[in-house]
XYZ file of C-alpha atoms in Angstrom:
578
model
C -99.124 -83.279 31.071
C -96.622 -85.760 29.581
C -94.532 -84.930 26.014
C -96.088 -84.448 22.970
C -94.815 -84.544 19.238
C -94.652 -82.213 16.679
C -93.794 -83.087 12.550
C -91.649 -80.432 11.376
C -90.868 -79.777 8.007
C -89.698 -76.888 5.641
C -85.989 -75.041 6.858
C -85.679 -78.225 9.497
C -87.774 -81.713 8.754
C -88.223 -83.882 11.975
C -89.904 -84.819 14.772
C -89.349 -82.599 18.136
C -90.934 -83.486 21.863
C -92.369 -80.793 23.674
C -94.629 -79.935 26.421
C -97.678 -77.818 25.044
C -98.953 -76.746 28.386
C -94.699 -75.238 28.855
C -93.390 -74.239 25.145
C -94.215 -70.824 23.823
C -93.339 -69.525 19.847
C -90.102 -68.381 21.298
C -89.214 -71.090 22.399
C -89.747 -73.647 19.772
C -88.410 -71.296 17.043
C -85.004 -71.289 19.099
C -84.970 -74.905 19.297
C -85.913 -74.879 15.337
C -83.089 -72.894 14.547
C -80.717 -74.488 16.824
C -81.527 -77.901 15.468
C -80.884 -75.923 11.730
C -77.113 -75.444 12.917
C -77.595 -71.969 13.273
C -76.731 -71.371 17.126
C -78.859 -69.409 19.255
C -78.623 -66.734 16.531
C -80.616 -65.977 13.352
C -84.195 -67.396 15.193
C -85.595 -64.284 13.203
C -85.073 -65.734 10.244
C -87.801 -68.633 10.852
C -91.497 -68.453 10.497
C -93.888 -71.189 11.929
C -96.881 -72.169 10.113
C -99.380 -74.186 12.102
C -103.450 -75.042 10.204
C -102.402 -72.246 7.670
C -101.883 -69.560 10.185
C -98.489 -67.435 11.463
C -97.288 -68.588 14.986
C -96.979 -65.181 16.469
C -95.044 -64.523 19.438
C -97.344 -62.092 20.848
C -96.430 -61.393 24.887
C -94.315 -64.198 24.840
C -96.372 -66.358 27.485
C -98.677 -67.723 25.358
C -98.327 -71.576 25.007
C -98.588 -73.189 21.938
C -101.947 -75.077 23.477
C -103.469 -72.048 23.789
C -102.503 -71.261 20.460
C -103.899 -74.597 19.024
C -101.443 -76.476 18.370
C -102.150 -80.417 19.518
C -99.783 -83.817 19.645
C -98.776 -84.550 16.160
C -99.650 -81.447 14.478
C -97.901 -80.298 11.433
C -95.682 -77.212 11.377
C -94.035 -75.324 8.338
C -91.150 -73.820 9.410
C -90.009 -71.536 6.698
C -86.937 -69.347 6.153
C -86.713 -66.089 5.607
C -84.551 -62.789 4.537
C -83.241 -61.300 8.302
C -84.498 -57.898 7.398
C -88.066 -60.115 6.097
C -87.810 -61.607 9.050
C -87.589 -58.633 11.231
C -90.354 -56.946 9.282
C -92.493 -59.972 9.639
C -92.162 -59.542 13.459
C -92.333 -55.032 13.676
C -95.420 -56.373 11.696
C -97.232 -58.409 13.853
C -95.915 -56.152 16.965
C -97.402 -53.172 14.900
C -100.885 -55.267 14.642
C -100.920 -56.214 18.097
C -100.590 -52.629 19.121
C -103.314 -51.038 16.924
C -105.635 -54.236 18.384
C -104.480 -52.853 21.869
C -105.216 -49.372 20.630
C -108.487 -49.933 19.229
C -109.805 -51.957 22.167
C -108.641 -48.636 24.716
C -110.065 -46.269 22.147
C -113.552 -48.460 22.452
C -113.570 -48.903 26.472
C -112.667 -44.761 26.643
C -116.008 -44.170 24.381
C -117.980 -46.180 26.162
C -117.152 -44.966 29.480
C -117.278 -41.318 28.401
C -120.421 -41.736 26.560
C -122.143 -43.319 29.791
C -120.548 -40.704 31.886
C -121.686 -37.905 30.205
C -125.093 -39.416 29.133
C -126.581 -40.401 32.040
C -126.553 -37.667 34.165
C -123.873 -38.904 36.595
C -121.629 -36.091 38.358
C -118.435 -35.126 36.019
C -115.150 -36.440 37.317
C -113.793 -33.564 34.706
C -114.350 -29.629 34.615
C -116.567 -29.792 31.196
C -119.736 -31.896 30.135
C -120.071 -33.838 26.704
C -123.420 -32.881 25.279
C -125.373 -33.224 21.781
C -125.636 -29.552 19.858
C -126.915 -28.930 16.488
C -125.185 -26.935 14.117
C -126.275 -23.400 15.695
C -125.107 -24.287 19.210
C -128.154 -25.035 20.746
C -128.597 -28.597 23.270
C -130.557 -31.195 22.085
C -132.064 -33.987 23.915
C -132.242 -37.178 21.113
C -134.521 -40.088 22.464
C -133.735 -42.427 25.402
C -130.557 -42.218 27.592
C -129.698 -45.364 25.668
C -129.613 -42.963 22.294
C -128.192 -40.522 24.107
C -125.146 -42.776 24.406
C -124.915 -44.233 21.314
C -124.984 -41.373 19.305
C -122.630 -39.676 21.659
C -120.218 -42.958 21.110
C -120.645 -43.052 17.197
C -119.449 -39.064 17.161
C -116.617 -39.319 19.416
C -115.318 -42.041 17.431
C -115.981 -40.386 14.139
C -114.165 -37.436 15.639
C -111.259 -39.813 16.551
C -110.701 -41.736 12.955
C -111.131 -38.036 11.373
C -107.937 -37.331 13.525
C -106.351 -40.480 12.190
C -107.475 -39.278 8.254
C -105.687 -36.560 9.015
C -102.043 -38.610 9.651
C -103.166 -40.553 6.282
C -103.335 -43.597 9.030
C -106.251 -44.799 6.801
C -106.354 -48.471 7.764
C -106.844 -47.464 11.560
C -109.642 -44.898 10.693
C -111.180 -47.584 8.795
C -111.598 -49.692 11.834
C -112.573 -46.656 13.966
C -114.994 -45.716 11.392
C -116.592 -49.260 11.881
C -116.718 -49.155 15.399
C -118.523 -45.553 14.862
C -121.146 -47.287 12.575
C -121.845 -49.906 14.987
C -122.468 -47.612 18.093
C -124.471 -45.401 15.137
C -127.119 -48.903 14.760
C -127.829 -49.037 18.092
C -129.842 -46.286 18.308
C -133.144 -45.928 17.651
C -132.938 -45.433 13.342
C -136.165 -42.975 13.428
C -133.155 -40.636 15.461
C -130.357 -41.061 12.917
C -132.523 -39.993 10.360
C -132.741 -36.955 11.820
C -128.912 -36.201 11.887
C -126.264 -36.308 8.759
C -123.606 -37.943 10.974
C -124.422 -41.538 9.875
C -124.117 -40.060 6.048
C -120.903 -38.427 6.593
C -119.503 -41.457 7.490
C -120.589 -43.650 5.086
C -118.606 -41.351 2.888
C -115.540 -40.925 5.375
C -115.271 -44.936 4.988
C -115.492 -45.029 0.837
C -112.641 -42.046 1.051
C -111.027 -44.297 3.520
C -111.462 -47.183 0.651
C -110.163 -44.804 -2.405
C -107.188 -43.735 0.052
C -106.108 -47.390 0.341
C -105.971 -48.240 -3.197
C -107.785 -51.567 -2.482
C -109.987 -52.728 -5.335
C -112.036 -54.686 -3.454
C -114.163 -52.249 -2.023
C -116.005 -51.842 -5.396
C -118.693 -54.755 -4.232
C -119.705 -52.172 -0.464
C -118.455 -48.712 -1.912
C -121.805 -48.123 -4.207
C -123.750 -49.317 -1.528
C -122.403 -46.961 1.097
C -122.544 -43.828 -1.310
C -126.178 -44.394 -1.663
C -126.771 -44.762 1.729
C -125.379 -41.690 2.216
C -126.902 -39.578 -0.505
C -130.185 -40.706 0.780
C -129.330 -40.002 4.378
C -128.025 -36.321 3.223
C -131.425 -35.936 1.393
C -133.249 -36.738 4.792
C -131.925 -34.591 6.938
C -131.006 -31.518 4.639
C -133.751 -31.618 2.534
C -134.638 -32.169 -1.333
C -131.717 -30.012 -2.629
C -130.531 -28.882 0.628
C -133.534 -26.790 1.039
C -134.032 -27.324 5.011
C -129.729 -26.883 5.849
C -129.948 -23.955 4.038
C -133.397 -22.780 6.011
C -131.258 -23.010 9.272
C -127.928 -21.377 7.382
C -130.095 -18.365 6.395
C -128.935 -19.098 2.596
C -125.361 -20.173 3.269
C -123.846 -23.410 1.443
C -121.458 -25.415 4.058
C -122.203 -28.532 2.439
C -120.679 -27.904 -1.224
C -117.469 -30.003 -0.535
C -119.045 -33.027 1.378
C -121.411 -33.180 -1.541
C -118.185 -32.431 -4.157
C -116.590 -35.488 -2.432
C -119.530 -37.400 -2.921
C -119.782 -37.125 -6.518
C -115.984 -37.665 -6.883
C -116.494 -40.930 -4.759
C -119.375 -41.952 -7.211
C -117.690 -41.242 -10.094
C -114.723 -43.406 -9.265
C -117.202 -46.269 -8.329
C -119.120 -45.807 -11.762
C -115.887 -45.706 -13.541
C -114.465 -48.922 -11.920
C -117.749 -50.319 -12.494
C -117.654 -49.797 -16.351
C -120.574 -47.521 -15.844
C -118.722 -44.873 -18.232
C -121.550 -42.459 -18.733
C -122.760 -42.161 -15.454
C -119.079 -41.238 -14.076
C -118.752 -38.575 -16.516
C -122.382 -37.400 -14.837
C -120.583 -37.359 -10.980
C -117.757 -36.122 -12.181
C -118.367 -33.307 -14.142
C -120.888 -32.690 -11.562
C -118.270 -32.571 -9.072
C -115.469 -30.343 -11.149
C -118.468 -28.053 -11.313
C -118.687 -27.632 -7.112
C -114.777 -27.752 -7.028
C -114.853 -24.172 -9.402
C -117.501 -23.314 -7.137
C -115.194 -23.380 -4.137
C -112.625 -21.576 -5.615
C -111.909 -18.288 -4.063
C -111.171 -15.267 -5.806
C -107.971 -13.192 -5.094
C -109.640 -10.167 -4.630
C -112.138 -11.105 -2.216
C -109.767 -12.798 0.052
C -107.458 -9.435 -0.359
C -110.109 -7.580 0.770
C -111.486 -9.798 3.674
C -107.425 -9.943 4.833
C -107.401 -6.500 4.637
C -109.993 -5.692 7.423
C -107.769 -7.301 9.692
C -109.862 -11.477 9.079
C -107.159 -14.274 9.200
C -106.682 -16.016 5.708
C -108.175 -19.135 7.269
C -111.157 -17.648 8.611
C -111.753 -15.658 5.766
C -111.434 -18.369 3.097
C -113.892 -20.223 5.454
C -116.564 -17.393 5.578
C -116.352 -17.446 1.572
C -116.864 -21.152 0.779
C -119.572 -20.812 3.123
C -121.081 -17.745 1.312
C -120.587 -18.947 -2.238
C -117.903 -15.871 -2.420
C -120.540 -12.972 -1.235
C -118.176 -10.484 0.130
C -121.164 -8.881 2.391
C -122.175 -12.296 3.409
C -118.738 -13.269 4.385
C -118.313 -10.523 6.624
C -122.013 -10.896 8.349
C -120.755 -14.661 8.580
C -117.393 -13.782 10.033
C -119.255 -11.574 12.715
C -121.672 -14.426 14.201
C -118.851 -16.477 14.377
C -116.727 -14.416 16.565
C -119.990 -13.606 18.882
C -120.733 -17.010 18.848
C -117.368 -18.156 20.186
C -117.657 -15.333 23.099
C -120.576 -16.747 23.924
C -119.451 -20.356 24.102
C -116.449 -19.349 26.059
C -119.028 -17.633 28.838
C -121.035 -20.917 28.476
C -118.110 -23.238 29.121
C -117.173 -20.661 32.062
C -120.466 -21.037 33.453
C -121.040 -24.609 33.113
C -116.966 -25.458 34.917
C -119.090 -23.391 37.805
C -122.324 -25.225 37.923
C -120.187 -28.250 37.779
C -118.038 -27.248 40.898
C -121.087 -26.467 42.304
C -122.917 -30.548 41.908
C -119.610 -31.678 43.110
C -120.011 -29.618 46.084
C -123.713 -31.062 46.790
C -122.649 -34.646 46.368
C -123.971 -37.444 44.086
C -127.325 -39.080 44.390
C -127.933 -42.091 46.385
C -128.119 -43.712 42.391
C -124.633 -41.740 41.642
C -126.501 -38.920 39.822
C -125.638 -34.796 39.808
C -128.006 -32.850 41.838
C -129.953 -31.375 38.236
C -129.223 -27.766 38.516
C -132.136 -26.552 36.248
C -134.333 -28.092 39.021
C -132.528 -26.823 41.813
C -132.999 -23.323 40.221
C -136.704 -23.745 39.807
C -137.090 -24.850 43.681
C -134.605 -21.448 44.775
C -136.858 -19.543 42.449
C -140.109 -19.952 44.346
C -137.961 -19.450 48.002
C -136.254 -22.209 49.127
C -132.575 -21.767 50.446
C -129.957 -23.266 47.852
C -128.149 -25.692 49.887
C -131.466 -26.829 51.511
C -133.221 -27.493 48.298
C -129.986 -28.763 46.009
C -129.759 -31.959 49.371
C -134.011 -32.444 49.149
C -132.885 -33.175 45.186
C -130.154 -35.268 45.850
C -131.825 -37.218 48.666
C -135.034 -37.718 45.969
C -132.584 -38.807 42.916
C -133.704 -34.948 41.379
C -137.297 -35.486 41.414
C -138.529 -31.943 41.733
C -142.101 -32.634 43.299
C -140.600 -35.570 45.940
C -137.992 -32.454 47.452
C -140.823 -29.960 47.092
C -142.640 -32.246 49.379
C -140.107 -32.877 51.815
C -139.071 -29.153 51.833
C -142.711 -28.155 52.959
C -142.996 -30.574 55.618
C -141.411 -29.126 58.848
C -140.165 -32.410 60.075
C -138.326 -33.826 57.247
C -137.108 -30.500 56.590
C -135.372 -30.136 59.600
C -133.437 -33.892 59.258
C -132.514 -31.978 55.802
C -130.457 -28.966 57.851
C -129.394 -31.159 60.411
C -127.520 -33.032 57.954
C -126.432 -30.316 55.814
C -124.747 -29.525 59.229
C -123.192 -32.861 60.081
C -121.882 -32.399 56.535
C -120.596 -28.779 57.026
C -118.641 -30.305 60.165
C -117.223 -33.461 58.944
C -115.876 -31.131 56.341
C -114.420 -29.264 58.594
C -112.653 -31.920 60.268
C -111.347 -33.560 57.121
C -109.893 -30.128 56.341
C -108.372 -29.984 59.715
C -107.107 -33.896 59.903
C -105.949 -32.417 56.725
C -103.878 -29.662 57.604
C -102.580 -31.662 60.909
C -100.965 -34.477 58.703
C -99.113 -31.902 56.873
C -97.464 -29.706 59.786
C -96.769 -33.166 61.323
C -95.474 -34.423 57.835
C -92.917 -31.310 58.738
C -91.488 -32.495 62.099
C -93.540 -30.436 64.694
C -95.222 -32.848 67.360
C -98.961 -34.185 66.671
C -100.320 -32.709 69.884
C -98.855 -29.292 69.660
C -100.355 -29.338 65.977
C -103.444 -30.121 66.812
C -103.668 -27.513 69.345
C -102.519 -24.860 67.212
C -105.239 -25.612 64.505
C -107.757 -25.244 66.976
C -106.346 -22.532 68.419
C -105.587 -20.290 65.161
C -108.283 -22.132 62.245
C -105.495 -22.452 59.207
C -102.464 -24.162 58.426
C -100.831 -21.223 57.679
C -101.810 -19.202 60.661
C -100.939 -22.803 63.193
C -97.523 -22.690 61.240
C -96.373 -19.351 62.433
C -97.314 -19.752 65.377
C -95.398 -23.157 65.835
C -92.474 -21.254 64.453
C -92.312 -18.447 66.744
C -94.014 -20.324 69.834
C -91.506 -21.823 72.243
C -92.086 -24.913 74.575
C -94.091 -23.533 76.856
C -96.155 -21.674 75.313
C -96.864 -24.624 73.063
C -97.917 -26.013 76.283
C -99.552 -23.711 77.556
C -101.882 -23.795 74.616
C -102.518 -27.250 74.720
C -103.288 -27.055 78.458
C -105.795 -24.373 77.639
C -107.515 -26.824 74.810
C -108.083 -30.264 76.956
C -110.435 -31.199 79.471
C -109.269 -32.770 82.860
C -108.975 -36.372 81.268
C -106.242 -34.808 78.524
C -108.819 -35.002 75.754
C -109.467 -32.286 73.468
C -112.565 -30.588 73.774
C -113.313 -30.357 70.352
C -116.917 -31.120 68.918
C -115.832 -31.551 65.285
C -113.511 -34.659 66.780
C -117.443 -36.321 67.505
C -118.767 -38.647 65.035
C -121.956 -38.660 66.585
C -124.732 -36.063 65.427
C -126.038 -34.180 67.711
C -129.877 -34.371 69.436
C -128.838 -38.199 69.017
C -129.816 -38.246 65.090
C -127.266 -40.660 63.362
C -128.959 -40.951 60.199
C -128.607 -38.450 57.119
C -132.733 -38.841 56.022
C -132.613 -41.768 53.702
C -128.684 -41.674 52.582
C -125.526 -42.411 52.898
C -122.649 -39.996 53.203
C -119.390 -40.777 50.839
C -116.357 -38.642 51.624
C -117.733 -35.398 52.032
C -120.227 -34.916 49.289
C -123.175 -37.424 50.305
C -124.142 -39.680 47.676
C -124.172 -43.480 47.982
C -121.059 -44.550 50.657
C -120.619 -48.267 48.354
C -120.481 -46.417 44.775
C -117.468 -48.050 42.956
C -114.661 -46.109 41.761
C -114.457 -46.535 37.610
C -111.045 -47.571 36.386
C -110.288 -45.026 33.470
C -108.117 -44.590 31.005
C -107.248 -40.876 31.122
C -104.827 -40.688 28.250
C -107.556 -42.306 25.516
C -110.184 -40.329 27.126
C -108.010 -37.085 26.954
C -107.156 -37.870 23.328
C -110.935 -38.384 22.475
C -112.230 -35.282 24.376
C -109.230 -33.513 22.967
C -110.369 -33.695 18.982
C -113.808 -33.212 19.848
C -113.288 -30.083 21.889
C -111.053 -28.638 18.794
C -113.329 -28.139 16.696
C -116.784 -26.251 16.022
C -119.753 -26.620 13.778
C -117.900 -25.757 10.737
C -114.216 -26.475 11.143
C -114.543 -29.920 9.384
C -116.500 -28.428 6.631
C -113.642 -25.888 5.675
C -111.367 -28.002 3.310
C -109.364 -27.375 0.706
C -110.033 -29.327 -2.259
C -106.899 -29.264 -4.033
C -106.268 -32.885 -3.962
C -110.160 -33.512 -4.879
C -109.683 -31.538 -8.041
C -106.668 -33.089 -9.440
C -108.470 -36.668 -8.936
C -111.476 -35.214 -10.825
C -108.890 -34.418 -13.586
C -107.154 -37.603 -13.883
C -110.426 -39.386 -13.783
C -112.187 -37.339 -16.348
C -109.678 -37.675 -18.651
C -109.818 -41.705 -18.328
C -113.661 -41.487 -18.999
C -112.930 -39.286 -22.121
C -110.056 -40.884 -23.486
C -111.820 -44.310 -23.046
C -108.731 -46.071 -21.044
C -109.545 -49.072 -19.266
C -110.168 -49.276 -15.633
C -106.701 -48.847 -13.708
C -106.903 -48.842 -9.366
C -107.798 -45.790 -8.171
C -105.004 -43.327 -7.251
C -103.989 -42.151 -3.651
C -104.190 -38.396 -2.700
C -103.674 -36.466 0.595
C -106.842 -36.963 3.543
C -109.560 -34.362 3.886
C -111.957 -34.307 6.522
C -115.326 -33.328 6.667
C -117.675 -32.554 9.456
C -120.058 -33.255 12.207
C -123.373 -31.392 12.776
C -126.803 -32.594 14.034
C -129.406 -30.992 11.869
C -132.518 -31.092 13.705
């Protein structure tokens, strides 16, 4: 493609010939700044406005054509400060970074959530699954629902984490991104669950954080979103959360923020009377959370941590006796969930011993226990499942009929051996990898069964006995006589009844290997494995109470509207109420 003209004007006016297709930012910013008489320096100090947007250098291989600029277009090129200019480019580096950072955060989810939703084998040691606030598993709609909801928490789990480093912009977009995977599940689901409510408020708090007035017009709308959500799934007056609390009040502080939150809308909305409503409302929870010295003396005196035992408090509306029964079914429930997540790293060993499903599925271990229950042998039954893609009454069928149960245990044997002779080609390539001849290595793993057990003897052995050993291992023509060296199954059977063998777990041979990103997946499974049904619900409220102060005394003293002030990020909690 030939040359094509640009009109500059601004810090340089002219006319410059370029190649659209060639030229990045870079590029004609140097040749900007040259033509200014400034050298090769001070190209930092330029800005290019093309259609009334920033030229960004972004990777720096971008051409202007795929930036849109065309022959003859106009270009600003303005002048600024060094240190503006710098700032002007850490900014749009910064932007670039949390685009990068939300578009990894979003891939992670959605490969976790699909992972963990569908019932495919775990590539980790845990599973993600849906609890309600007493521990329990709960199975919410489709696998499609499954997945969304699973999505919308860990990301609400993730911009909580961001709250937390008052990064409020970026847990505004991960909020949104929450909300989205939220709506596509089915909405007779979410009202079941006061996740979606939570959030609505986590984004107003994310608003009020920001200082950015322009959130009045959405703010009122999400609060009453959110009231009405909280209504639905704890009841008129909390009356079904605080069924399945046995009398306990976790929710005091989500609801205290939510009053603050509406009072600040009412105010800025010149609704005067109705924000002294909220927020007297809400100065009257934040008293209610206050804990008395004495109680949490006594509490830290049987031995409770102050953190705990503010916790149980709150919780218990300050009832000593409560606190204590409360501080008690929390320590028995975390013994249990540590014997849970012991036995579950087992059962998951265990699937990834029996290989996926033709479809890429875990063998269902629930089923495989029912089939073991009425007398089948464990292995036998758990490769019927995974040959029938875990349909209990297809393996039960096969299992009872003698000849399809014997192709089952003749390839549970080919398996066992091919095993065997990974595990062998295995430990081979590693003596070798240490200098002692193939051959004699072989030989000695035959001879002796471990690595460890070949190894001494290659150590202490000398030529000829080496020799001697491998004479003793070979037929006539030189080759070893060793069956596990035999692809071929034996009676002449070649096929493994209906599915393909990958590696040495079964399981379809052509399943592709997922590309994942390990550290955003870490970091997500990281805050969501932090925390338990009541961690986020344990805030202090310090910084709630001074803003129902301050905005109290506006509403009293009659002072006009001002932008609401910034204080320090609380966080509040995730918990299915079913």
């Amino acid at each position: 493609m030939g040359l094509s003209k640009l009109k500059i004007g601004g810090a340089w006016s002219g006319v410059l010939e370029v190649e659209l297709e060639e030229w990045t930012v870079p590029m004609l910013r140097q040749e900007i700044t040259r033509r200014c008489g400034h050298g090769d320096g001070g190209a930092e100090t330029i800005n290019l406005i093309c259609a009334g947007k920033l030229l960004k250098d972004g990777d720096g291989i971008e051409k202007l054509s795929q930036l849109g600029v065309r022959n003859n277009g106009k270009i600003l090129a303005s002048r600024v400060s060094v240190d503006q200019g710098k700032s002007v480019k850490e900014e749009s580096l910064a932007e670039e970074e949390r685009s990068t950072r939300l578009s990894r955060l979003k891939a992670a989810a959605v490969s976790l959530s699909k992972r963990h939703a569908d019932g495919s084998l775990p590539v980790e040691d845990f599973n993600l699954e849906l609890e309600n606030q007493s521990g329990q598993k709960v199975q919410l709609g489709s696998e499609t629902d499954q997945r969304a909801i699973m999505m919308g928490l860990m990301l609400h789990a993730n911009a909580k984490a961001l709250m937390r480093q008052k990064k409020y912009k970026e847990a505004l977009e991960v909020l949104t991104m929450g909300e989205e995977s939220f709506s596509l599940c089915d909405q007779k689901l979410i009202e079941m669950v006061d996740n979606v409510p939570i959030l609505q408020i986590d984004m107003v708090w994310c608003y009020f954080m920001l200082r950015d007035i322009s959130w009045l017009s959405v703010a009122g709308v999400r609060l009453a979103k959110a009231r009405e959500g909280l209504e639905r799934s704890h009841g008129k007056e909390a009356s079904r959360l605080r069924l399945l609390q046995k009398g306990r009040y976790p929710e005091i502080a989500l609801h205290l923020r939510l009053e603050l939150l509406e009072g600040v809308v009412a105010y800025h909305s010149n609704q005067t009377e109705k924000s002294r409503k909220s927020l007297t409302s809400a100065q009257a929870k934040f008293l209610q959370l206050q804990i008395p010295d004495e109680a949490l003396s006594l509490l830290l005196s049987m031995g409770y941590k102050e953190r705990d035992a503010k916790r149980a408090l709150r919780m218990n509306n300050q009832v000593i006796e409560s606190a204590v029964d409360f501080l008690v079914e929390e320590k028995e429930k975390k013994a249990r969930k540590r014997e849970d997540d012991i036995k579950r790293r087992k059962e998951i060993m265990e699937q990834k011993h029996y290989g996926m499903t033709p479809l890429g599925k875990a063998v269902d271990i629930e089923r495989l226990n029912e089939l073991v229950s009425i007398g089948f042998e464990k292995e036998l039954a758990a490769e019927s499942l995974r040959q029938n893609e875990n349909d209990s009454q297809k393996a039960l069928d096969d299992l009872t009929n003698p000849e399809t149960n014997s192709l089952i245990q003749n390839h549970i044997e080919l398996r066992k051996k091919k095993r065997l002779r990974q595990a062998a080609d295995a430990s081979i390539e590693e003596l070798v990898s240490m200098g002692f001849p193939r051959e004699a290595v072989a030989a000695a793993i035959r001879s002796f069964g471990t690595s460890q057990a070949a190894l001494a003897h290659l150590l202490t052995a000398g030529g000829d006995n080496v020799n001697d050993t491998l004479n003793n291992d070979h037929g006539a023509d030189g080759i070893a006589n060793d069956p596990l060296t035999n692809d071929q199954s034996e009676g002449g059977l070649g096929t493994n009844t209906g599915s393909s063998s990958a590696g040495s777990d079964g399981g379809p041979s052509n399943s592709k290997v997922e590309m994942r990103d390990i550290e955003m997946e870490d970091e997500i499974t990281g805050e969501l494995l932090k925390g338990d049904a009541y961690s986020d619900y344990d805030i202090e409220v310090t910084d709630e109470g001074e803003a129902i102060n301050e905005y109290l005394a506006l509403v009293t003293s009659g002072v006009d509207k001002q932008e609401p002030t910034c204080y320090a990020p609380v966080v509040i909690s995730v918990f299915v109420c079913i």
